[in-house]
Amino acid sequence: MAGNFWQSSHYQQWVLDRQDLIRERKHDLSILSDEEYQKIFIFFANFIQILGEQLKLRQQVIATATVYFKRFYARNSLKCIDPLLLAPTCVFLASKVEEFGVISSSRLLSTCQTVVKNKLNYAYAQEFPYRTNHILECEFYLLENLDCCLIVYQPYRPLLQLVQDIGHEDQLLALAWRVINDSLRTDVCLLYPPYQIAIGECSFSFTPHVIAEVGTLGEVGESFP
Amino acid sequence: MCLAQPGEARNAMCSDNEKEGFPITALREIKILQLLKHENVVHLIEICRTKANQYNRYRSTFYLVFDFCEHDLAGLLSNIHVKFSLGEIKKVIQQLLNGLYYIHSNKILHRDMKAANVLITKTGILKLADFGLARAFSQTKNGQVNRYTNRVVTLWYRPPELLLGDRNYGPPVDLWGAGCIMAEMWTRSPIMQGNTEQQQITLISQLCGSITPESWPGVETLDLYNKMELPKAQKRKVKERLKPYVKDQYGCDLLDKLLLLDPSKRFDSDAALNHDFFWTDPMPSDLSKMLAQHTQSMFEYLAPPRRPGHMRAHHHHHHAGAPGAAGPAAGRATTETGYHDRVF
């Protein structure tokens, strides 16, 4: 997206402090352990990723949806809106904002149903319980809680530049790209600006340990272009 | 979506009966206008919403709150009592181009240039509005081709490359619209009022000359080049036909450079702003004095009907110009093809 990151809502409102997160999560963390809380977010980040892949979305859309999801719960307790409903809503909104074209709500719903049934059946015994009107209503709450800050800057673009400057393009880019996808399962997208994440991922990708383990880098989809 | 115009510059939207959820045009407007801050671009002050309660069935309404502008250009032009001097016309077009220069350098395409989307405050400041069709664009590199939709821009202001199905377009689409609007400053009504895409391209050919690979290298690669009927052996008559209205030679020349068929040769906003038109006497002059004589707001939607209601609809009869609404350009001629060409 065009524009200046330093003047954006992303930089001005949505680079959060770790203390903020701890304060906002206090309620949830009185019920869940820190580890359980993080696992829930990994689970739903995976859900968004799978949804996005099934809908053949670009990684940029998936990343934006995931950031919306995290921003919402950075200000709200998990009990405010069922994350199982918020996740597809984030995908729905992100596909519009990123100009991917509107996903028809029936297609989104049927994808949710199949994904929950086939891939998440270890967690959900019943069917995906929500309908179109739930998603549309949830979209309003989402927009409101995002303060209508819709543009999310992602680390992918600064990464491309960095890798070009460093050289070793093919290997490093593929690797760092996947590490960025993985980083969506953590809090870094709330805590640091994207260019910093890109640098971090780059240097991270250089460690021999990571290069050795590249094959087992989690559930990341093959979304590299 | 309910669109409210309650006397104040607010756009309202609520979630009722929206199949696609929050309207994408509103989302575009929000994300793009949050990015753009310029004197000649409408300013989104804030977004507010009503509280959800049992009376609105727990559905809140979002309002986009903009700076208030008293007039729009279409409304002003449809009122014969509003007279622009040459210097004032220059000021309007200069501000229009300044706005375009700013949004284009921020990599945004407006994609819906028309007089009704150009707002003017009572102090004479022009603001580009309605970013519901706008989008970000990227410079293509290493052979990559953009695939944007070409179903944008109100038909009368739609440039030839879009009519021919181009999907890899850029800022020149907005400058074509700027050219149409500039001509309208003198003709007082849109210069090319086609009812269909085919008719629009015919009108363009009659004004700007035949569309051929000679006048526009590469046009033959556009999707619809062979599918549309392109009038042959038309001479370019932009200056000749606009001269009686525009009179000023620099104005004619700038129009000629903006209404160029080949988008790669069409002036960009920077080149247009450097044109002699803006740097010769009479220099661009402030509009506030002239506008101070008019105390009533003038918007297109408030003006008496004088145009076919919907440009994409296939109206075959133009509304008769209501008294006072039709400018000097309204002498209509019916051509053999059965449509009206009000300008020439």
Coordinates of C-alpha atoms in Angstrom, one line a residue:
Chain A
M1 CA 0.0 0.0 0.0
A2 CA 1.1 3.4 -0.7
G3 CA 1.8 6.1 1.8
N4 CA 4.1 6.8 4.6
F5 CA 4.5 4.3 7.4
W6 CA 5.7 6.9 9.8
Q7 CA 2.4 8.8 9.4
S8 CA 0.2 5.8 9.3
S9 CA -2.2 4.5 11.9
H10 CA -0.1 1.4 12.1
Y11 CA 2.9 3.3 13.4
Q12 CA 0.9 5.9 15.4
Q13 CA -1.6 3.6 17.1
W14 CA -0.7 0.0 16.7
V15 CA 2.9 -0.5 17.6
L16 CA 2.1 -1.7 21.2
D17 CA 4.1 -2.0 24.3
R18 CA 4.6 -5.4 26.0
Q19 CA 3.2 -3.8 29.2
D20 CA 0.0 -2.9 27.3
L21 CA -0.5 -6.5 26.3
I22 CA 0.1 -7.8 29.7
R23 CA -2.4 -5.3 31.2
E24 CA -5.1 -6.0 28.6
R25 CA -4.7 -9.8 28.9
K26 CA -4.8 -9.7 32.7
H27 CA -8.3 -11.1 32.8
D28 CA -7.8 -13.9 30.3
L29 CA -4.5 -14.8 32.0
S30 CA -6.3 -15.2 35.3
I31 CA -8.1 -18.1 33.8
L32 CA -5.6 -19.4 31.2
S33 CA -1.9 -19.9 31.7
D34 CA 0.4 -17.9 29.5
E35 CA 1.2 -20.9 27.5
E36 CA -2.4 -21.9 26.9
Y37 CA -3.2 -18.3 25.8
Q38 CA -0.4 -18.4 23.3
K39 CA -1.5 -21.8 22.0
I40 CA -4.9 -20.5 21.4
F41 CA -3.5 -17.8 19.2
I42 CA -1.3 -20.3 17.3
F43 CA -4.3 -22.4 16.8
F44 CA -6.4 -19.6 15.3
A45 CA -3.5 -18.2 13.3
N46 CA -3.3 -21.6 11.7
F47 CA -7.1 -21.6 11.2
I48 CA -6.8 -18.3 9.3
Q49 CA -3.8 -19.6 7.3
I50 CA -5.7 -22.7 6.3
L51 CA -8.9 -20.7 5.4
G52 CA -6.8 -18.4 3.3
E53 CA -5.1 -21.2 1.5
Q54 CA -8.4 -22.9 0.8
L55 CA -9.8 -19.6 -0.5
K56 CA -6.6 -19.2 -2.6
L57 CA -5.8 -15.8 -1.0
R58 CA -2.5 -14.1 -1.3
Q59 CA -0.2 -14.3 1.7
Q60 CA -0.6 -10.6 2.2
V61 CA -4.3 -10.9 2.8
I62 CA -3.8 -13.8 5.2
A63 CA -1.2 -11.8 7.1
T64 CA -3.5 -8.7 7.3
A65 CA -6.4 -10.9 8.5
T66 CA -4.1 -12.4 11.2
V67 CA -3.0 -9.0 12.4
Y68 CA -6.6 -7.8 12.6
F69 CA -7.4 -10.8 14.7
K70 CA -4.5 -10.1 17.1
R71 CA -5.3 -6.4 17.3
F72 CA -8.9 -7.2 18.3
Y73 CA -7.8 -9.4 21.2
A74 CA -5.1 -7.0 22.2
R75 CA -7.9 -4.7 23.3
N76 CA -10.5 -7.3 24.2
S77 CA -10.9 -10.5 26.2
L78 CA -11.2 -13.8 24.3
K79 CA -14.7 -14.1 25.7
C80 CA -16.0 -10.9 24.0
I81 CA -16.3 -12.6 20.6
D82 CA -15.8 -16.3 19.9
P83 CA -12.5 -16.4 18.0
L84 CA -14.0 -19.1 15.8
L85 CA -16.3 -16.4 14.5
L86 CA -13.8 -13.5 14.5
A87 CA -11.2 -15.4 12.5
P88 CA -13.3 -15.8 9.3
T89 CA -14.6 -12.2 9.8
C90 CA -11.0 -11.0 9.7
V91 CA -10.4 -12.9 6.5
F92 CA -13.6 -11.4 5.0
L93 CA -12.6 -7.8 5.9
A94 CA -8.9 -8.3 4.9
S95 CA -9.8 -9.5 1.5
K96 CA -11.8 -6.4 0.9
V97 CA -9.2 -4.0 2.3
E98 CA -6.4 -5.6 0.3
E99 CA -8.5 -5.4 -2.8
F100 CA -8.5 -9.1 -3.3
G101 CA -12.1 -8.9 -4.3
V102 CA -15.0 -9.7 -2.0
I103 CA -15.3 -13.3 -1.0
S104 CA -18.9 -14.3 -1.3
S105 CA -20.1 -15.0 2.2
S106 CA -21.6 -18.4 1.2
R107 CA -18.1 -19.5 -0.1
L108 CA -16.5 -18.3 3.1
L109 CA -19.0 -20.2 5.2
S110 CA -18.8 -23.4 3.3
T111 CA -15.0 -23.2 3.5
C112 CA -15.2 -22.6 7.3
Q113 CA -17.5 -25.7 7.5
T114 CA -15.2 -28.0 5.6
V115 CA -12.0 -26.7 7.4
V116 CA -13.6 -27.1 10.8
K117 CA -14.9 -30.6 9.9
N118 CA -11.8 -31.9 8.2
K119 CA -8.9 -30.2 9.8
L120 CA -10.0 -29.0 13.2
N121 CA -12.1 -31.9 14.2
Y122 CA -9.7 -32.7 17.0
A123 CA -10.8 -29.4 18.6
Y124 CA -14.4 -29.0 17.5
A125 CA -16.8 -31.9 17.8
Q126 CA -19.7 -30.0 16.2
E127 CA -20.2 -28.2 13.0
F128 CA -19.1 -24.6 12.3
P129 CA -22.1 -22.9 14.1
Y130 CA -22.2 -19.5 12.5
R131 CA -24.1 -18.0 9.6
T132 CA -23.7 -15.1 7.3
N133 CA -25.5 -12.6 9.4
H134 CA -23.1 -13.4 12.3
I135 CA -20.1 -12.6 10.2
L136 CA -21.6 -9.4 8.9
E137 CA -22.5 -8.2 12.4
C138 CA -19.1 -9.3 13.7
E139 CA -17.5 -7.2 11.0
F140 CA -18.9 -4.1 12.5
Y141 CA -17.5 -4.9 15.9
L142 CA -14.2 -5.7 14.4
L143 CA -14.1 -2.4 12.5
E144 CA -15.0 -0.5 15.6
N145 CA -12.4 -2.1 17.7
L146 CA -9.7 -1.6 15.1
D147 CA -10.7 2.1 15.2
C148 CA -11.1 1.8 11.5
C149 CA -7.3 1.4 11.1
L150 CA -7.3 -0.8 8.1
I151 CA -3.9 -0.5 6.5
V152 CA -1.4 -2.9 7.9
Y153 CA 2.2 -2.7 6.8
Q154 CA 3.7 -6.1 6.4
P155 CA 7.3 -7.2 6.6
Y156 CA 7.3 -8.9 3.2
R157 CA 8.1 -5.8 1.2
P158 CA 11.0 -4.5 3.4
L159 CA 12.2 -8.1 3.3
L160 CA 12.4 -8.2 -0.5
Q161 CA 14.6 -5.0 -0.4
L162 CA 16.8 -6.3 2.4
V163 CA 17.4 -9.6 0.6
Q164 CA 18.2 -7.8 -2.6
D165 CA 20.9 -5.8 -0.8
I166 CA 22.3 -8.8 0.9
G167 CA 22.4 -11.1 -2.0
H168 CA 21.9 -14.9 -1.8
E169 CA 18.4 -14.2 -3.0
D170 CA 16.8 -17.5 -3.6
Q171 CA 17.6 -19.4 -0.5
L172 CA 17.5 -16.6 2.0
L173 CA 14.3 -15.1 0.7
A174 CA 12.4 -18.3 0.7
L175 CA 13.6 -19.1 4.2
A176 CA 13.0 -15.6 5.6
W177 CA 9.6 -15.5 4.0
R178 CA 8.6 -18.6 5.8
V179 CA 10.0 -17.3 9.0
I180 CA 7.8 -14.2 8.6
N181 CA 4.8 -16.4 8.1
D182 CA 5.6 -18.2 11.3
S183 CA 6.1 -14.9 13.1
L184 CA 2.3 -14.3 12.6
R185 CA 1.8 -16.9 15.3
T186 CA 3.6 -14.7 17.9
D187 CA 3.1 -11.2 19.3
V188 CA 5.8 -9.6 17.2
C189 CA 3.4 -8.1 14.7
L190 CA 1.9 -6.2 17.6
L191 CA 5.1 -5.1 19.2
Y192 CA 7.5 -4.1 16.4
P193 CA 7.3 -2.2 13.2
P194 CA 7.4 -4.3 10.1
Y195 CA 10.9 -3.2 8.9
Q196 CA 12.3 -4.3 12.2
I197 CA 10.6 -7.7 11.9
A198 CA 12.0 -8.1 8.4
I199 CA 15.6 -7.4 9.7
G200 CA 15.0 -9.8 12.6
E201 CA 13.8 -12.6 10.4
C202 CA 16.6 -12.1 8.0
S203 CA 19.3 -12.4 10.7
F204 CA 17.4 -15.2 12.2
S205 CA 17.3 -17.1 9.0
F206 CA 21.1 -16.9 8.8
T207 CA 21.7 -19.0 11.9
P208 CA 22.8 -22.5 10.9
H209 CA 20.3 -24.0 13.3
V210 CA 17.4 -22.6 11.4
I211 CA 18.9 -23.5 8.0
A212 CA 19.2 -27.1 9.3
E213 CA 15.7 -27.2 10.5
V214 CA 14.0 -25.5 7.6
G215 CA 12.2 -28.7 6.7
T216 CA 10.3 -28.7 10.0
L217 CA 9.4 -25.1 10.3
G218 CA 5.9 -25.7 11.4
E219 CA 2.6 -25.5 9.5
V220 CA 3.5 -22.7 7.2
G221 CA 1.9 -23.0 3.8
E222 CA 3.8 -22.8 0.6
S223 CA 2.6 -19.3 0.0
F224 CA 5.9 -18.0 -1.4
P225 CA 5.1 -16.5 -4.7
Chain B
M1 CA -26.8 1.0 3.0
C2 CA -28.5 4.2 3.8
L3 CA -26.9 7.2 2.4
A4 CA -27.6 10.3 4.5
Q5 CA -27.1 13.8 3.3
P6 CA -28.6 15.5 6.3
G7 CA -27.3 19.0 5.5
E8 CA -23.9 18.2 6.9
A9 CA -21.1 16.5 5.2
R10 CA -21.7 13.0 6.5
N11 CA -21.9 9.7 4.9
A12 CA -23.8 7.2 6.8
M13 CA -23.7 3.5 6.5
C14 CA -25.4 0.8 8.5
S15 CA -25.2 -3.0 8.1
D16 CA -28.8 -3.5 7.2
N17 CA -29.3 -5.6 4.1
E18 CA -25.8 -5.5 3.0
K19 CA -25.0 -8.8 1.4
E20 CA -21.3 -8.0 1.1
G21 CA -21.0 -6.7 4.6
F22 CA -19.5 -3.3 5.2
P23 CA -19.5 -1.6 1.8
I24 CA -16.2 -1.9 0.0
T25 CA -16.5 1.6 -1.3
A26 CA -16.7 2.9 2.3
L27 CA -13.7 0.8 3.3
R28 CA -11.7 2.2 0.4
E29 CA -12.7 5.7 1.3
I30 CA -11.7 5.2 4.9
K31 CA -8.3 3.6 4.2
I32 CA -7.3 5.9 1.4
L33 CA -8.5 9.1 3.0
Q34 CA -6.7 8.3 6.3
L35 CA -3.6 8.4 4.1
L36 CA -4.2 11.6 2.2
K37 CA -3.9 15.0 3.7
H38 CA -3.9 17.9 1.3
E39 CA -5.7 21.1 0.9
N40 CA -7.2 19.9 -2.4
V41 CA -8.3 16.5 -1.2
V42 CA -11.4 16.2 0.9
H43 CA -10.5 15.8 4.6
L44 CA -11.9 12.9 6.6
I45 CA -12.2 14.4 10.0
E46 CA -13.3 11.3 11.8
I47 CA -15.4 8.2 11.8
C48 CA -18.0 8.0 14.4
R49 CA -20.8 5.6 15.0
T50 CA -24.1 5.5 16.9
K51 CA -24.4 3.4 19.9
A52 CA -25.9 0.0 19.4
N53 CA -29.1 -0.3 21.4
Q54 CA -32.4 -2.1 21.5
Y55 CA -34.0 0.7 19.3
N56 CA -31.7 0.1 16.4
R57 CA -31.7 -3.7 17.0
Y58 CA -28.1 -3.4 18.2
R59 CA -26.8 -2.3 14.9
S60 CA -24.8 0.8 14.9
T61 CA -24.5 3.2 12.0
F62 CA -21.1 4.5 10.9
Y63 CA -20.7 8.1 9.9
L64 CA -17.8 9.4 7.9
V65 CA -17.4 13.0 8.8
F66 CA -15.9 15.3 6.2
D67 CA -15.0 19.0 6.1
F68 CA -18.1 20.8 4.8
C69 CA -18.0 22.1 1.3
E70 CA -20.7 24.4 0.1
H71 CA -20.7 23.5 -3.6
D72 CA -19.8 20.9 -6.1
L73 CA -18.6 21.8 -9.5
A74 CA -21.4 20.2 -11.4
G75 CA -23.9 22.2 -9.3
L76 CA -22.0 25.4 -9.9
L77 CA -21.7 24.8 -13.7
S78 CA -25.4 24.1 -14.0
N79 CA -26.3 27.5 -12.6
I80 CA -26.1 30.2 -15.2
H81 CA -25.9 32.8 -12.6
V82 CA -22.5 31.5 -11.6
K83 CA -20.0 33.0 -14.0
F84 CA -16.3 32.1 -13.9
S85 CA -13.7 34.6 -15.3
L86 CA -10.7 33.1 -17.1
G87 CA -8.5 33.7 -14.0
E88 CA -11.1 31.8 -11.9
I89 CA -11.2 28.9 -14.3
K90 CA -7.5 28.7 -14.1
K91 CA -7.6 28.6 -10.3
V92 CA -10.2 25.8 -10.4
I93 CA -8.2 23.7 -12.8
Q94 CA -4.9 24.4 -11.1
Q95 CA -6.3 23.2 -7.8
L96 CA -7.7 20.2 -9.5
L97 CA -4.3 19.3 -10.9
N98 CA -2.6 20.0 -7.6
G99 CA -5.0 17.5 -5.9
L100 CA -4.3 14.9 -8.6
Y101 CA -0.5 15.5 -8.4
Y102 CA -0.7 14.8 -4.7
I103 CA -2.8 11.7 -4.8
H104 CA -0.8 10.3 -7.8
S105 CA 2.5 10.9 -6.0
N106 CA 1.0 8.9 -3.1
K107 CA 0.3 6.1 -5.6
I108 CA -3.5 6.5 -5.5
L109 CA -5.8 6.5 -8.5
H110 CA -9.1 8.3 -8.1
R111 CA -10.9 6.5 -10.9
D112 CA -14.1 8.5 -10.7
M113 CA -13.2 12.0 -11.9
K114 CA -16.3 14.0 -12.7
A115 CA -17.6 17.5 -12.0
A116 CA -19.9 16.2 -9.3
N117 CA -17.0 14.7 -7.4
V118 CA -15.2 18.1 -7.3
L119 CA -16.2 20.0 -4.3
I120 CA -15.6 23.7 -3.7
T121 CA -15.9 25.6 -0.5
K122 CA -17.4 29.0 -0.2
T123 CA -13.9 30.4 0.1
G124 CA -13.0 28.9 -3.2
I125 CA -10.9 26.0 -2.1
L126 CA -11.3 23.0 -4.4
K127 CA -11.4 19.4 -2.9
L128 CA -11.4 16.1 -4.7
A129 CA -14.0 13.9 -3.2
D130 CA -15.5 10.5 -3.4
F131 CA -12.7 8.0 -3.2
G132 CA -15.2 5.0 -3.3
L133 CA -13.6 3.8 -6.5
A134 CA -10.0 4.8 -5.7
R135 CA -7.2 2.3 -5.4
A136 CA -3.5 2.1 -4.9
F137 CA -1.4 1.4 -7.9
S138 CA 2.1 0.2 -8.5
Q139 CA 4.6 1.0 -11.1
T140 CA 5.0 -2.2 -13.2
K141 CA 8.5 -3.5 -13.4
N142 CA 10.2 -6.5 -15.0
G143 CA 7.4 -7.2 -17.3
Q144 CA 4.7 -7.6 -14.7
V145 CA 1.4 -6.5 -15.8
N146 CA -1.3 -5.0 -13.5
R147 CA -4.8 -6.4 -13.9
Y148 CA -7.1 -3.8 -12.5
T149 CA -10.7 -3.7 -13.4
N150 CA -11.6 -1.5 -16.3
R151 CA -15.2 -1.0 -15.2
V152 CA -14.5 2.2 -13.5
V153 CA -15.1 5.9 -14.1
T154 CA -18.4 7.4 -15.0
L155 CA -19.0 6.8 -18.8
W156 CA -18.8 10.4 -19.9
Y157 CA -15.4 10.9 -18.3
R158 CA -14.0 7.4 -19.1
P159 CA -10.8 7.5 -21.1
P160 CA -10.3 5.6 -24.3
E161 CA -7.9 3.0 -22.8
L162 CA -10.5 1.9 -20.3
L163 CA -13.2 1.7 -23.0
L164 CA -10.9 -0.5 -25.0
G165 CA -10.4 -2.9 -22.1
D166 CA -7.0 -1.9 -20.7
R167 CA -6.3 -3.4 -17.3
N168 CA -2.8 -2.1 -16.9
Y169 CA -3.6 1.6 -16.6
G170 CA -2.4 4.3 -14.4
P171 CA -2.6 8.0 -13.5
P172 CA -3.5 9.1 -17.1
V173 CA -7.0 7.8 -16.6
D174 CA -7.6 10.6 -14.1
L175 CA -6.0 13.2 -16.3
W176 CA -8.4 12.4 -19.1
G177 CA -11.2 13.1 -16.6
A178 CA -9.4 16.4 -15.6
G179 CA -9.4 17.3 -19.3
C180 CA -13.1 16.6 -19.6
I181 CA -13.8 18.7 -16.5
M182 CA -11.6 21.5 -17.7
A183 CA -13.5 21.7 -21.0
E184 CA -16.8 21.7 -19.0
M185 CA -15.7 24.9 -17.3
W186 CA -16.5 26.7 -20.6
T187 CA -19.1 24.4 -22.2
R188 CA -21.0 24.1 -18.9
S189 CA -22.1 20.6 -19.6
P190 CA -20.1 17.4 -20.1
I191 CA -18.5 17.4 -23.5
M192 CA -19.0 13.8 -24.4
Q193 CA -22.3 12.2 -23.3
G194 CA -22.5 8.7 -24.6
N195 CA -25.2 6.3 -23.6
T196 CA -23.2 3.2 -24.2
E197 CA -19.5 2.3 -24.3
Q198 CA -19.7 2.1 -28.1
Q199 CA -21.2 5.5 -28.4
Q200 CA -18.7 7.0 -26.0
I201 CA -15.8 5.7 -28.0
T202 CA -17.5 7.1 -31.2
L203 CA -17.8 10.5 -29.6
I204 CA -14.2 10.4 -28.5
S205 CA -13.0 9.5 -32.0
Q206 CA -15.1 12.3 -33.5
L207 CA -13.3 14.7 -31.2
C208 CA -9.8 13.3 -30.8
G209 CA -9.4 11.6 -34.2
S210 CA -9.5 8.0 -35.2
I211 CA -8.0 5.5 -32.9
T212 CA -5.2 3.8 -34.8
P213 CA -1.9 2.2 -34.1
E214 CA -0.3 5.3 -35.8
S215 CA -1.9 7.8 -33.5
W216 CA -1.6 5.5 -30.5
P217 CA 1.2 2.8 -30.8
G218 CA 0.2 -0.4 -29.0
V219 CA -3.5 0.3 -29.0
E220 CA -4.0 -2.8 -31.2
T221 CA -3.0 -5.0 -28.2
L222 CA -5.9 -3.9 -26.1
D223 CA -8.6 -6.5 -25.5
L224 CA -11.5 -4.7 -27.2
Y225 CA -9.6 -3.0 -30.0
N226 CA -11.0 -5.5 -32.5
K227 CA -14.3 -5.9 -30.8
M228 CA -15.5 -2.3 -30.9
E229 CA -16.4 -0.3 -33.9
L230 CA -13.8 2.4 -34.2
P231 CA -14.7 5.3 -36.6
K232 CA -12.1 5.6 -39.4
A233 CA -10.6 8.7 -41.0
Q234 CA -11.7 11.1 -38.3
K235 CA -9.5 14.1 -38.0
R236 CA -8.4 15.4 -34.6
K237 CA -10.5 18.5 -33.8
V238 CA -10.0 19.1 -30.2
K239 CA -8.8 22.7 -30.6
E240 CA -11.0 23.5 -33.5
R241 CA -14.2 22.4 -31.7
L242 CA -13.4 23.8 -28.3
K243 CA -12.0 27.1 -29.6
P244 CA -15.4 28.8 -29.8
Y245 CA -16.0 28.1 -26.1
V246 CA -12.5 28.4 -24.7
K247 CA -11.2 31.3 -26.8
D248 CA -7.9 31.4 -24.8
Q249 CA -5.2 29.8 -26.9
Y250 CA -3.3 28.4 -24.0
G251 CA -6.4 26.8 -22.6
C252 CA -7.1 25.2 -25.9
D253 CA -3.5 23.9 -26.0
L254 CA -3.7 22.4 -22.5
L255 CA -7.0 20.7 -23.3
D256 CA -5.4 19.3 -26.4
K257 CA -2.6 17.8 -24.3
L258 CA -5.0 16.4 -21.7
L259 CA -7.4 14.9 -24.2
L260 CA -4.7 12.8 -25.9
L261 CA -5.8 9.4 -27.0
D262 CA -2.4 7.7 -26.2
P263 CA -2.2 7.6 -22.3
S264 CA 1.6 7.5 -22.5
K265 CA 1.7 10.8 -24.3
R266 CA -1.1 12.5 -22.3
F267 CA 0.2 15.2 -20.0
D268 CA 0.7 14.2 -16.4
S269 CA -0.4 16.6 -13.6
D270 CA 3.1 18.0 -13.2
A271 CA 3.5 18.8 -16.9
A272 CA 0.0 20.3 -16.9
L273 CA 0.7 22.5 -14.0
N274 CA 3.8 23.9 -15.8
H275 CA 1.8 24.7 -18.8
D276 CA 1.7 28.4 -19.9
F277 CA -2.0 28.4 -19.3
F278 CA -1.3 28.9 -15.6
W279 CA 1.6 31.3 -16.1
T280 CA 0.2 33.9 -18.4
D281 CA -2.1 36.8 -17.8
P282 CA -4.8 36.7 -16.4
M283 CA -3.1 34.7 -13.7
P284 CA -5.2 32.2 -11.6
S285 CA -7.3 34.3 -9.3
D286 CA -9.1 33.7 -6.1
L287 CA -12.7 32.5 -6.3
S288 CA -14.0 33.7 -2.9
K289 CA -15.3 37.1 -4.1
M290 CA -17.3 35.6 -6.9
L291 CA -18.7 32.8 -4.7
A292 CA -19.6 35.3 -2.0
Q293 CA -22.4 36.5 -4.3
H294 CA -24.0 33.1 -4.0
T295 CA -25.3 32.3 -0.6
Q296 CA -27.1 29.1 -1.6
S297 CA -25.4 25.7 -1.7
M298 CA -25.1 24.3 -5.2
F299 CA -24.8 20.6 -5.6
E300 CA -25.6 18.6 -8.6
Y301 CA -28.2 16.6 -6.7
L302 CA -30.0 19.8 -5.8
A303 CA -29.9 21.3 -9.3
P304 CA -33.0 20.9 -11.5
P305 CA -32.8 17.9 -13.7
R306 CA -30.9 18.5 -16.9
R307 CA -29.1 15.3 -17.5
P308 CA -30.0 11.7 -18.0
G309 CA -30.4 10.4 -14.4
H310 CA -28.0 7.5 -14.6
M311 CA -25.2 7.5 -17.0
R312 CA -25.0 3.8 -17.4
A313 CA -28.7 3.5 -18.0
H314 CA -29.8 3.6 -21.6
H315 CA -31.9 6.7 -21.8
H316 CA -32.6 7.8 -25.2
H317 CA -34.1 11.2 -24.3
H318 CA -32.3 13.9 -22.5
H319 CA -34.2 15.8 -20.1
A320 CA -35.1 19.2 -21.5
G321 CA -32.9 21.7 -19.9
A322 CA -34.8 23.3 -17.1
P323 CA -35.0 27.1 -17.3
G324 CA -31.9 28.5 -15.9
A325 CA -30.1 25.2 -15.7
A326 CA -29.0 25.0 -19.3
G327 CA -25.8 26.9 -20.1
P328 CA -25.1 28.4 -23.4
A329 CA -23.8 25.0 -24.6
A330 CA -27.2 23.5 -24.3
G331 CA -28.1 24.0 -27.9
R332 CA -28.7 20.4 -28.8
A333 CA -28.3 18.7 -32.1
T334 CA -29.7 15.4 -32.9
T335 CA -27.3 13.4 -35.1
E336 CA -28.3 10.7 -37.5
T337 CA -27.3 8.0 -35.0
G338 CA -30.1 9.0 -32.8
Y339 CA -28.3 10.5 -29.8
H340 CA -27.8 14.0 -28.7
D341 CA -24.6 15.8 -28.7
R342 CA -25.3 18.8 -26.7
V343 CA -22.0 20.5 -27.0
F344 CA -20.9 20.7 -30.5

